[in-house]
Coordinates of C-alpha atoms and ligand atoms in Angstrom, one line a residue:
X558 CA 114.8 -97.2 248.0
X559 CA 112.2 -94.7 249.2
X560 CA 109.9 -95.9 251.7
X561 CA 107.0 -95.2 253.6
X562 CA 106.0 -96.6 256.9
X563 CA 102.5 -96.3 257.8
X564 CA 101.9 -96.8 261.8
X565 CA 104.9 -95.4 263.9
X566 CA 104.4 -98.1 266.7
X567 CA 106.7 -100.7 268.0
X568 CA 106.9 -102.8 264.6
X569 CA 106.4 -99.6 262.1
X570 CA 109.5 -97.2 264.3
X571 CA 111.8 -100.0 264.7
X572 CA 111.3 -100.8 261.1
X573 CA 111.9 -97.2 260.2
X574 CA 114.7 -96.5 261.8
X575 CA 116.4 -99.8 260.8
X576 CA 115.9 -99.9 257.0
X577 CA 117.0 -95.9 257.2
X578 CA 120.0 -97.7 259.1
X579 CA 120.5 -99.8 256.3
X580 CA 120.5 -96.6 253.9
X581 CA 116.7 -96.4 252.5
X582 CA 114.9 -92.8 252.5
X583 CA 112.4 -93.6 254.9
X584 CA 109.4 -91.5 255.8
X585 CA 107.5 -93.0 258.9
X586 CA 103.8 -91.6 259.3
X587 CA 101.2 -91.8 262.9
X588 CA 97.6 -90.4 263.0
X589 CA 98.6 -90.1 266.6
X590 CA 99.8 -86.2 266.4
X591 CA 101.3 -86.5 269.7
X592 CA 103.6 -89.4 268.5
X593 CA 105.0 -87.1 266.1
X594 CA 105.8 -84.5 267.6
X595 CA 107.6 -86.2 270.3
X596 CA 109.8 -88.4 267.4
X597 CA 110.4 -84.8 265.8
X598 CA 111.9 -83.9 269.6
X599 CA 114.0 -86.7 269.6
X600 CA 111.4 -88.4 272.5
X601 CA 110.4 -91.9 272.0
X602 CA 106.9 -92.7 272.1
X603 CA 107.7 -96.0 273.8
X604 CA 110.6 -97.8 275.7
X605 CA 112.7 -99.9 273.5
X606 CA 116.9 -100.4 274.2
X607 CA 118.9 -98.6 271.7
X608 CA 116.3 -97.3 269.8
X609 CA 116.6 -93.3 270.5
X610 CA 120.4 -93.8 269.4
X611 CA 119.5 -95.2 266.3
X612 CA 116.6 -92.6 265.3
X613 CA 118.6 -89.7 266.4
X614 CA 121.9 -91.0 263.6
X615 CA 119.7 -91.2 261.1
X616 CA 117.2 -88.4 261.3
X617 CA 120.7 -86.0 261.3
X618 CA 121.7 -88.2 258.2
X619 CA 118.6 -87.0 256.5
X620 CA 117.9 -90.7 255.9
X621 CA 114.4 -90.5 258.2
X622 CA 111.8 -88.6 258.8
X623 CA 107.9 -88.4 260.6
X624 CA 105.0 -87.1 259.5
X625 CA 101.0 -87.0 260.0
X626 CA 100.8 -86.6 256.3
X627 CA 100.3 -89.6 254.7
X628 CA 99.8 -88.1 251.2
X629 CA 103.6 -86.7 251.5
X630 CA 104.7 -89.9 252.5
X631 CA 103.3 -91.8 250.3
X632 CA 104.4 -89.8 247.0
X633 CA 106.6 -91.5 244.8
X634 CA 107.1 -94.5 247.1
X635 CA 108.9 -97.4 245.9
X636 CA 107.3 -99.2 249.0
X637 CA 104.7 -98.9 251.1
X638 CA 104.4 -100.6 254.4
X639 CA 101.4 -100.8 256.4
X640 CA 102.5 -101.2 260.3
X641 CA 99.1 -100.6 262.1
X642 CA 97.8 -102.1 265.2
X643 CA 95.7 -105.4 264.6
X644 CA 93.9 -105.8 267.6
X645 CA 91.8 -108.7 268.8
X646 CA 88.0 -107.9 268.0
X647 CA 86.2 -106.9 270.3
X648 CA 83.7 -109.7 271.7
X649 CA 84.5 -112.4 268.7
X650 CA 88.3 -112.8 269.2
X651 CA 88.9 -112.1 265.0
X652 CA 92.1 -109.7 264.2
X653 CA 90.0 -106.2 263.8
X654 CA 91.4 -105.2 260.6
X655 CA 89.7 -102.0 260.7
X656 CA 93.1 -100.1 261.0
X657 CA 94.3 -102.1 258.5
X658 CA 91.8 -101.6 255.7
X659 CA 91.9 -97.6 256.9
X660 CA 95.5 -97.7 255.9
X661 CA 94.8 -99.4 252.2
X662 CA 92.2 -96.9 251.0
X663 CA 94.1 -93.8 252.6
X664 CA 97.4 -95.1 250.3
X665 CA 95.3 -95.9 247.2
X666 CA 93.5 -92.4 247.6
X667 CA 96.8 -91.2 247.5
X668 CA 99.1 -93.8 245.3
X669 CA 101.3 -91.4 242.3
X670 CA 103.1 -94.8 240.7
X671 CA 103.4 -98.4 241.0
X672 CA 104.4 -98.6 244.5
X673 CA 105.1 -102.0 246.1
X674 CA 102.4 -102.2 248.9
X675 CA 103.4 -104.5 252.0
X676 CA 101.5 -105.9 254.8
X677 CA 103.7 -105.4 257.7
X678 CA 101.0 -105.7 260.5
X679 CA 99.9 -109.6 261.1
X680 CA 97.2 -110.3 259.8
X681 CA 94.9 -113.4 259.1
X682 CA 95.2 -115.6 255.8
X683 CA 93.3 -113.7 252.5
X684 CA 94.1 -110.0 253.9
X685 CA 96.4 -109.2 251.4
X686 CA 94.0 -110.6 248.6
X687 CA 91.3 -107.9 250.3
X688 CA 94.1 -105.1 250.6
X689 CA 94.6 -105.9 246.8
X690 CA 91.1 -105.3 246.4
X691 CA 90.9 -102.0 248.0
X692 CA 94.0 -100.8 246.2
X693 CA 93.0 -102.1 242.4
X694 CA 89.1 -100.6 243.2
X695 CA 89.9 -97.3 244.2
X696 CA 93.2 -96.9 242.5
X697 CA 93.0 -99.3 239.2
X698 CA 95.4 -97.2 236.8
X699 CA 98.4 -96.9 239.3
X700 CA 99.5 -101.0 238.9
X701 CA 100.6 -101.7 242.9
X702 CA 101.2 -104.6 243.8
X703 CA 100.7 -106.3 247.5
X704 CA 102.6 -108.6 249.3
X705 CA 103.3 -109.7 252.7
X706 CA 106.0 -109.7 254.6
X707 CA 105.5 -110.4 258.4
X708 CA 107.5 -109.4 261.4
X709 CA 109.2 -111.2 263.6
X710 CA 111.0 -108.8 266.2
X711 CA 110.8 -109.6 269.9
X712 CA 109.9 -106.5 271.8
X713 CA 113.0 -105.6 274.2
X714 CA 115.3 -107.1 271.4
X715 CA 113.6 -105.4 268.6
X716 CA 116.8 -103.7 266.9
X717 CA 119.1 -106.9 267.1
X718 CA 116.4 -108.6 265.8
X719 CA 115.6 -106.8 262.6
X720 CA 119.1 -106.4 261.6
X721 CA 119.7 -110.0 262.3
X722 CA 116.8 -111.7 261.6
X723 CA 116.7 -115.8 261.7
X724 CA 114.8 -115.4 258.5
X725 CA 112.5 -112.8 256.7
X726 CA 109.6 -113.9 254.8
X727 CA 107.9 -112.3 251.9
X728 CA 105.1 -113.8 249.8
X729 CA 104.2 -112.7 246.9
X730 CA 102.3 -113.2 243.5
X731 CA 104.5 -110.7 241.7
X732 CA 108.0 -110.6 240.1
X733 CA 108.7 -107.2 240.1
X734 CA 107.2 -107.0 243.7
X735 CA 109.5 -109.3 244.7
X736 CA 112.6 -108.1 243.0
X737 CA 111.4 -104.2 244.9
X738 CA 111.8 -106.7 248.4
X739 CA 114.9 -108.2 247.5
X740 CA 116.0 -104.9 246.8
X741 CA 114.7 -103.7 250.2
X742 CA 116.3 -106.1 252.1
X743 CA 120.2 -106.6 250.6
X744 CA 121.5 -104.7 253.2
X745 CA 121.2 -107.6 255.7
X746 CA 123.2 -110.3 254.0
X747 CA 126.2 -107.9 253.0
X748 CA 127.1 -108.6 257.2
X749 CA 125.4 -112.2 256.8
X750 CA 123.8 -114.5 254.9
X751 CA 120.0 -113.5 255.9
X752 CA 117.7 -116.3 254.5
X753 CA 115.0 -114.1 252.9
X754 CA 112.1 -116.8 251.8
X755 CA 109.5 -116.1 249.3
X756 CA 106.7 -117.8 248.9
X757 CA 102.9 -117.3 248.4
X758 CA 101.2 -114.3 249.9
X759 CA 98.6 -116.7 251.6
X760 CA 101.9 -118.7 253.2
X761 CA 103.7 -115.9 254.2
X762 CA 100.6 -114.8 256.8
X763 CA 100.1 -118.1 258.1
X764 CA 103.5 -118.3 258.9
X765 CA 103.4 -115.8 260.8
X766 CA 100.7 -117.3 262.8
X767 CA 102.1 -121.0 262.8
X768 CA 105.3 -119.2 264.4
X769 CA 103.3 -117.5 267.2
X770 CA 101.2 -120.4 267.7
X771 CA 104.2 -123.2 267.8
X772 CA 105.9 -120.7 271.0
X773 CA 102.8 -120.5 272.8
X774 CA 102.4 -123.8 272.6
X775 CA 106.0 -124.5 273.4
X776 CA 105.9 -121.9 277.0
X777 CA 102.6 -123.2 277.9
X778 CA 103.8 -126.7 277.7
X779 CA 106.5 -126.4 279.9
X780 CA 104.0 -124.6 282.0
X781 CA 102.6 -127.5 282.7
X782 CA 105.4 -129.5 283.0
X783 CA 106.4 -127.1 286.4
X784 CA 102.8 -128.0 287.5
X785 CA 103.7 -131.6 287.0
X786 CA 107.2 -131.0 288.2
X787 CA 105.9 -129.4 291.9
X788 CA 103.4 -132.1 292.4
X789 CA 106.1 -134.8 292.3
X790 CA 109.7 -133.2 293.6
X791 CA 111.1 -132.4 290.5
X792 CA 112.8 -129.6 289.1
X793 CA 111.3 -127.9 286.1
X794 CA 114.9 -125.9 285.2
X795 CA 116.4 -129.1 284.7
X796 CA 114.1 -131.0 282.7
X797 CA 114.2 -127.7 280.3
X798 CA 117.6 -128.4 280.4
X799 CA 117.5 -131.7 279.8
X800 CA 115.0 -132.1 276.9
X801 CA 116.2 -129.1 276.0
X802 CA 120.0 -130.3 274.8
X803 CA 118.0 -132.3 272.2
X804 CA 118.8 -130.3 269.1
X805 CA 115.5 -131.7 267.7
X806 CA 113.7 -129.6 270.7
X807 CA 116.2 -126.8 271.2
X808 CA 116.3 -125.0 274.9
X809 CA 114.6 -122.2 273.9
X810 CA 111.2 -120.9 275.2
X811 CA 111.3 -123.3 277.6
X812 CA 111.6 -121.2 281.0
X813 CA 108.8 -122.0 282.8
X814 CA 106.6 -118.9 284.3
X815 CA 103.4 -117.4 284.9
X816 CA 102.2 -117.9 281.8
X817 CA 102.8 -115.8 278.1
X818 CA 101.2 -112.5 277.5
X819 CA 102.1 -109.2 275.6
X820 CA 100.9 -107.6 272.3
X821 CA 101.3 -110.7 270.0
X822 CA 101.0 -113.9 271.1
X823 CA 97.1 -114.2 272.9
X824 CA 95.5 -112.1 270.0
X825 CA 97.6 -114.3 267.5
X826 CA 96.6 -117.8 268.9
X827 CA 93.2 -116.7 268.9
X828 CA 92.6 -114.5 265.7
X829 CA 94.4 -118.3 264.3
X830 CA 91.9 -120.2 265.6
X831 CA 89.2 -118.1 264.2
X832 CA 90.5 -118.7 261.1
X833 CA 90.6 -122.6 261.8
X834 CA 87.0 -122.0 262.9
X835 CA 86.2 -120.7 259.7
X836 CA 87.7 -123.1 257.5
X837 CA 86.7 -126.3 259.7
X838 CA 90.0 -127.3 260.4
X839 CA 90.1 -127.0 264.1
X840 CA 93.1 -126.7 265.5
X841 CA 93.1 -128.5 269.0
X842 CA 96.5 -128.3 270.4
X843 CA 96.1 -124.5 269.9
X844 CA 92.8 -124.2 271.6
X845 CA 93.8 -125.9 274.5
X846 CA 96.9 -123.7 275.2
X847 CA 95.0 -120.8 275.1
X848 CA 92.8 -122.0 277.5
X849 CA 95.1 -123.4 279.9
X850 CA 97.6 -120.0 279.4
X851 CA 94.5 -118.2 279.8
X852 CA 93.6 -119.6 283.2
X853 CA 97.1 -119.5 284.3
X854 CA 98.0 -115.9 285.3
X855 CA 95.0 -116.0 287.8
X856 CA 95.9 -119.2 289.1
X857 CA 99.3 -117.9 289.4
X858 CA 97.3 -115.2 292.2
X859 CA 96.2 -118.3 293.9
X860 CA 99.8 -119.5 294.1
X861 CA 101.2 -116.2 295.8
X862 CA 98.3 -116.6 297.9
X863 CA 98.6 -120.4 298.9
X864 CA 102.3 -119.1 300.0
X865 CA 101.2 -116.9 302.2
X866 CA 99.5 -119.3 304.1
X867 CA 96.4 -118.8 302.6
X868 CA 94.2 -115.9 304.3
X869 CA 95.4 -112.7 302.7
X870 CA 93.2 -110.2 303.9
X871 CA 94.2 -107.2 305.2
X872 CA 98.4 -108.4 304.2
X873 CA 100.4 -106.1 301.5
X874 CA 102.5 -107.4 298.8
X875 CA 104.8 -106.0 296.7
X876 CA 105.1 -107.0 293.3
X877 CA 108.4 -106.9 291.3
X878 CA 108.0 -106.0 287.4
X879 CA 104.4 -105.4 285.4
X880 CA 105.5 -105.6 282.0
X881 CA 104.8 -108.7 280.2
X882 CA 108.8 -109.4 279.8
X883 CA 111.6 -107.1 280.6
X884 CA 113.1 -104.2 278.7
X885 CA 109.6 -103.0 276.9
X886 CA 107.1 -100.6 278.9
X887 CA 104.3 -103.0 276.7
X888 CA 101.8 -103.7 279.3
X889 CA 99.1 -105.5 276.7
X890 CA 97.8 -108.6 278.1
X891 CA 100.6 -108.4 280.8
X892 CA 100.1 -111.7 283.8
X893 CA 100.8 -109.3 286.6
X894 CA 96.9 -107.9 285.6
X895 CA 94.6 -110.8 286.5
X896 CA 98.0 -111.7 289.1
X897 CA 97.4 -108.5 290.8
X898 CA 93.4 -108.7 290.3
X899 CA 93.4 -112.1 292.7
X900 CA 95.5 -110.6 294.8
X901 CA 93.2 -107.6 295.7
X902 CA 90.5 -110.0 295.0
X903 CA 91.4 -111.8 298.4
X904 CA 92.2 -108.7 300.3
X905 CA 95.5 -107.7 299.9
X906 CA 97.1 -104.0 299.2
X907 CA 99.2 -104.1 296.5
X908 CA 102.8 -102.1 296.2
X909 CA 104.3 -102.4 292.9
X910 CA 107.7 -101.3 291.5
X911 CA 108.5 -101.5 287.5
X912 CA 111.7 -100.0 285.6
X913 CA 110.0 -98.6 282.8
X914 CA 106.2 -99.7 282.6
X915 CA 104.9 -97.5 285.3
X916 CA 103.2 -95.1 282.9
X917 CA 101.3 -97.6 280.8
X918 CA 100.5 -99.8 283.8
X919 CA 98.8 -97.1 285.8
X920 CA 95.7 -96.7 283.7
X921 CA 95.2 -100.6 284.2
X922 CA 95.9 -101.6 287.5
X923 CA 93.6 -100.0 290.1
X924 CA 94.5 -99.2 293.8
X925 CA 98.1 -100.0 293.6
X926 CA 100.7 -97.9 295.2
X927 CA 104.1 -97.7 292.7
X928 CA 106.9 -97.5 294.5
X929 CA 110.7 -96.2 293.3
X930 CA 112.8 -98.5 294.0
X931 CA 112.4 -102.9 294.3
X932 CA 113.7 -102.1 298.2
X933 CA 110.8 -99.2 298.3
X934 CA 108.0 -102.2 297.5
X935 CA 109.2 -104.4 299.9
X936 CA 108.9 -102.4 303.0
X937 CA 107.0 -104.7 305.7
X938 CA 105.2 -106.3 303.0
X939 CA 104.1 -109.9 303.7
X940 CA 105.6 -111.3 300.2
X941 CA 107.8 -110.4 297.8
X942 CA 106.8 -111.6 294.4
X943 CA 108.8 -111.5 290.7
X944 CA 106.3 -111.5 288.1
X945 CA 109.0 -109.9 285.4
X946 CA 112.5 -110.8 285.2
X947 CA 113.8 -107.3 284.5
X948 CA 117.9 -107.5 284.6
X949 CA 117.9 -105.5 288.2
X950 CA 116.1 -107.9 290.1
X951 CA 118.9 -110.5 288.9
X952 CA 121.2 -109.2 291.9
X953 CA 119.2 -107.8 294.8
X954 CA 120.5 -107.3 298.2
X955 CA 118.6 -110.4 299.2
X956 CA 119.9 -109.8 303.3
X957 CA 118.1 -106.5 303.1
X958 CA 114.9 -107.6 301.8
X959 CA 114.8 -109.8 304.4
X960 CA 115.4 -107.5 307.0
X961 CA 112.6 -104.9 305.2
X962 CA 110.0 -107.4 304.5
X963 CA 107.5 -108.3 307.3
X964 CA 107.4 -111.7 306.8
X965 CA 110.4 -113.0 304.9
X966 CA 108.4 -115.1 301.8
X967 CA 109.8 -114.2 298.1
X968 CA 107.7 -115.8 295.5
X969 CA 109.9 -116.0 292.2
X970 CA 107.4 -116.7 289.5
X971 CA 111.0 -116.5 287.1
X972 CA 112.7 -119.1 288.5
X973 CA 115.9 -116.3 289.0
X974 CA 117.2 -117.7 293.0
X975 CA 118.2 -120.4 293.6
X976 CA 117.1 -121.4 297.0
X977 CA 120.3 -121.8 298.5
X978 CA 120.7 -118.3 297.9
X979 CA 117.4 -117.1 299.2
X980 CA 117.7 -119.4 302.1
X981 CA 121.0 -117.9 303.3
X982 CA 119.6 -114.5 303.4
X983 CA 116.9 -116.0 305.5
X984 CA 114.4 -115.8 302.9
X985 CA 111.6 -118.7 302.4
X986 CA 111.3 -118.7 298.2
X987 CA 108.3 -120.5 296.3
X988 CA 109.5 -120.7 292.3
X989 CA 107.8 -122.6 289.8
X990 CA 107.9 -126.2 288.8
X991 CA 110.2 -126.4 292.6
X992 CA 109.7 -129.4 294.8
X993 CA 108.2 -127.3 298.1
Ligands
NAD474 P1 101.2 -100.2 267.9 O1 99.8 -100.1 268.4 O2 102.4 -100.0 268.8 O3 101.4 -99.2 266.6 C1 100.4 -99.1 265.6 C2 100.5 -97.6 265.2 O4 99.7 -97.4 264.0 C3 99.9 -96.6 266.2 O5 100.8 -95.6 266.6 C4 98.7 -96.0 265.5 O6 98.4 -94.7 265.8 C5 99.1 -96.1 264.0 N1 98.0 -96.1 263.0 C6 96.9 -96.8 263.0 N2 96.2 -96.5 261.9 C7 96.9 -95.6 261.2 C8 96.7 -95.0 259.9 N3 95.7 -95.2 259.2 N4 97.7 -94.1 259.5 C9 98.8 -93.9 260.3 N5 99.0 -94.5 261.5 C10 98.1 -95.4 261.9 O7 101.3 -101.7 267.2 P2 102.6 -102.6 267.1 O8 102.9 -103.3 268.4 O9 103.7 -101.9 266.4 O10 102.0 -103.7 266.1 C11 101.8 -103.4 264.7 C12 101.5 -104.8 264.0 O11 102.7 -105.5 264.0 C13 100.4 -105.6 264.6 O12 99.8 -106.3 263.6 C14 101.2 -106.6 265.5 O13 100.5 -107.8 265.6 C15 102.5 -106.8 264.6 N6 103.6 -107.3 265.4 C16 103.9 -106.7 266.6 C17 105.1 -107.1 267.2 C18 105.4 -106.5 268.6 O14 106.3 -107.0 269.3 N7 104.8 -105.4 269.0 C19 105.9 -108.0 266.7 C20 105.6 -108.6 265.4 C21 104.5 -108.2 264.8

């Protein structure tokens, strides 16, 4: 299959690479010029594990390529996919679709046959009806067809994830569409039995949104299960646990932290909810977890600051990990932004160390010193707090950071020490959901 990837971002390179993986001819295709050139080095744009490996094998196979031309790319296509951003919109919370809709006239200006054109980006319920639109008005002789077909990769886990999918979903209104998908994705049950589902176009993008919504939903309430959990000297780890073992919950997305953030899941509970809005059917379990995830991170400022005895003016903290999860350099919507606001809201100077999201935090974080190293941060601060559970805090020299720090507080906001362990190395630790 021959197939063109339109947005080289997180979704549209790991895509790219993987289906080339799988053996397709894939051309992948930025407006951002810079992007492009660094792919065409070899560089990747953005931090993701395994993924220079895996462009690198198949650009020298002549299986992938990059371009700014989307004409080129687009020629003789059996598929299409459109992988652009889909931002929340400015000042009304709706998915801006701008990108999007950019995208569909570009490829109908430039359509040569019947190409298969497929929503890749999330986007609301009745998008692929308007893509359709766009792509029957301004290209009406070529016979595309749209469908949908969401993804589902986790950041950080992004190649295991598309090659081993719990599921794909494509909806579409069109046999030979879908016979082009099934086509697409064989590959992934040669090595196991992939459940592909098809159903309606409309289905497959509020899937996508039911998933997003359904794992907010699930982190935030065992969010407030911790809150519950401090208030009356129980453990929040192993209630997780312990509902958890009940298949019918499963003990996934149930670690308990300072609340959800990243690229997907705030602009996707709230781009739902305008769509709720829209069509009367509110949707009140989703409202109120975005408000209470919303109000979380900050509060989660007040907690570090409660720790430290409350009066922080003047103190230094050093902050462990700014991404919004580990092994991503995403910094969208990260906590440790409105954690790191209260913080310097109150009065404290902030020292910050993160593996890989240094570059994409700086821009957003103002007046905080990034150190090199976890041990770097630490030095004669008056806390020590874990915002991201990156794998190399797992194991730090807990003794040292107790001699560096000036006061010897660590406030684990990832629940990775147990106390017995910090308390040995003479450490006081505040987790979450933790009797005091
Ligand atoms: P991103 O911002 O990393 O990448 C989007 C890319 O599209 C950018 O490089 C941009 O320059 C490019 N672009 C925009 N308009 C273009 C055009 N007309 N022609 C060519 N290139 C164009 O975004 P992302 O994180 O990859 O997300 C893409 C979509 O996938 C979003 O809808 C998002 O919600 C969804 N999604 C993201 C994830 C994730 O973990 N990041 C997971 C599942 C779904």
């Amino acid at each position: 299959m021959r197939i063109a990837m339109i947005g080289t971002g997180y979704v549209g390179l790991v895509s790219g690479a993987c289906f080339s993986d799988f053996g397709h001819e894939v051309i992948c295709v930025d407006k951002d010029a810079r992007k492009i050139d660094l792919l065409e080095q070899n560089v990747m744009p953005i931090y993701e594990p395994g993924l220079a490996e895996l462009v690198a094998g198949n650009v020298k196979a002549g299986r992938l390529s990059f371009t700014t031309n989307l004409a080129e790319a687009v020629k003789d296509a059996d598929a299409i996919f459109i992988a652009v951003g889909t931002p929340s919109r400015r000042g009304d919370g709706h998915a801006d679709l701008s990108y999007v809709f950019a995208a569909a006239r570009e490829i109908a200006e430039n359509l040569t046959r019947n190409s298969v054109i497929v929503t890749k980006s999330t986007v609301p319920v009745g998008t692929g009806d308007e893509v359709s639109r766009i792509i029957s008005e301004i290209a009406p002789d070529k016979g595309a067809m749209v469908v949908s077909n969401p993804e589902f990769l986790r950041e950080g886990a992004a190649i295991e994830d598309f090659k081993r999918p719990d599921r794909v979903v494509v909806g579409s209104e069109d046999e030979t569409a879908t016979e082009v998908m099934r086509q697409i994705y064989r590959p992934l049950s040669l090595n196991q039995n992939a459940p592909v589902l098809f159903v309606g176009r409309r289905t497959s993008e509020l899937i996508k949104y039911a998933a997003n919504a359904f794992l907010a939903v699930k982190i935030t309430f065992i969010n407030e299960i911790a809150d519950l959990c401090e208030k009356v000297g129980a453990d929040v780890q192993q209630v997780a646990r312990g509902i958890g073992m009940d298949n019918r919950i499963g003990p996934k997305f149930l670690h308990a932290g300072p609340g959800y953030g990243g690229s997907c899941f705030p602009k996707d509970t709230l781009a739902l909810l305008k769509t709720a809005d829209d069509n009367d059917t509110p949707l009140r379990i989703v409202e109120s977890t975005v408000q209470v995830n919303d109000s979380r991170k900050r509060a989660m400022g007040r907690k570090v600051i409660r720790a430290m005895g409350g009066d922080i003016r003047g103190k230094s903290v050093a902050i462990l990990g700014l991404t919004f999860k580990p092994n991503t350099d995403d910094m969208r919507d990260a906590p440790s932004i409105a954690i790191i606001q209260a913080l310097q809201d109150a009065g404290a100077s902030i020292r910050a160390y993160d593996p890989e999201g240094v570059e994409q935090a700086r821009p957003l974080l103002k007046d905080v010193t990034f150190s090199e190293s976890p041990y770097a941060a630490a030095e004669k601060a008056d806390a020590l707090v874990i915002v991201t559970e990156w794998d190399e805090f797992r194991a730090l020299d807990l003794d040292r950071m107790s001699e560096i720090l000036a006061t010897p507080l660590l406030v684990d906001l990832r629940n990775i020490y147990p106390p017995a362990e910090a308390e040995r190395a003479g450490l006081r630790l505040v987790g979450i959901g933790k009797a005091a």
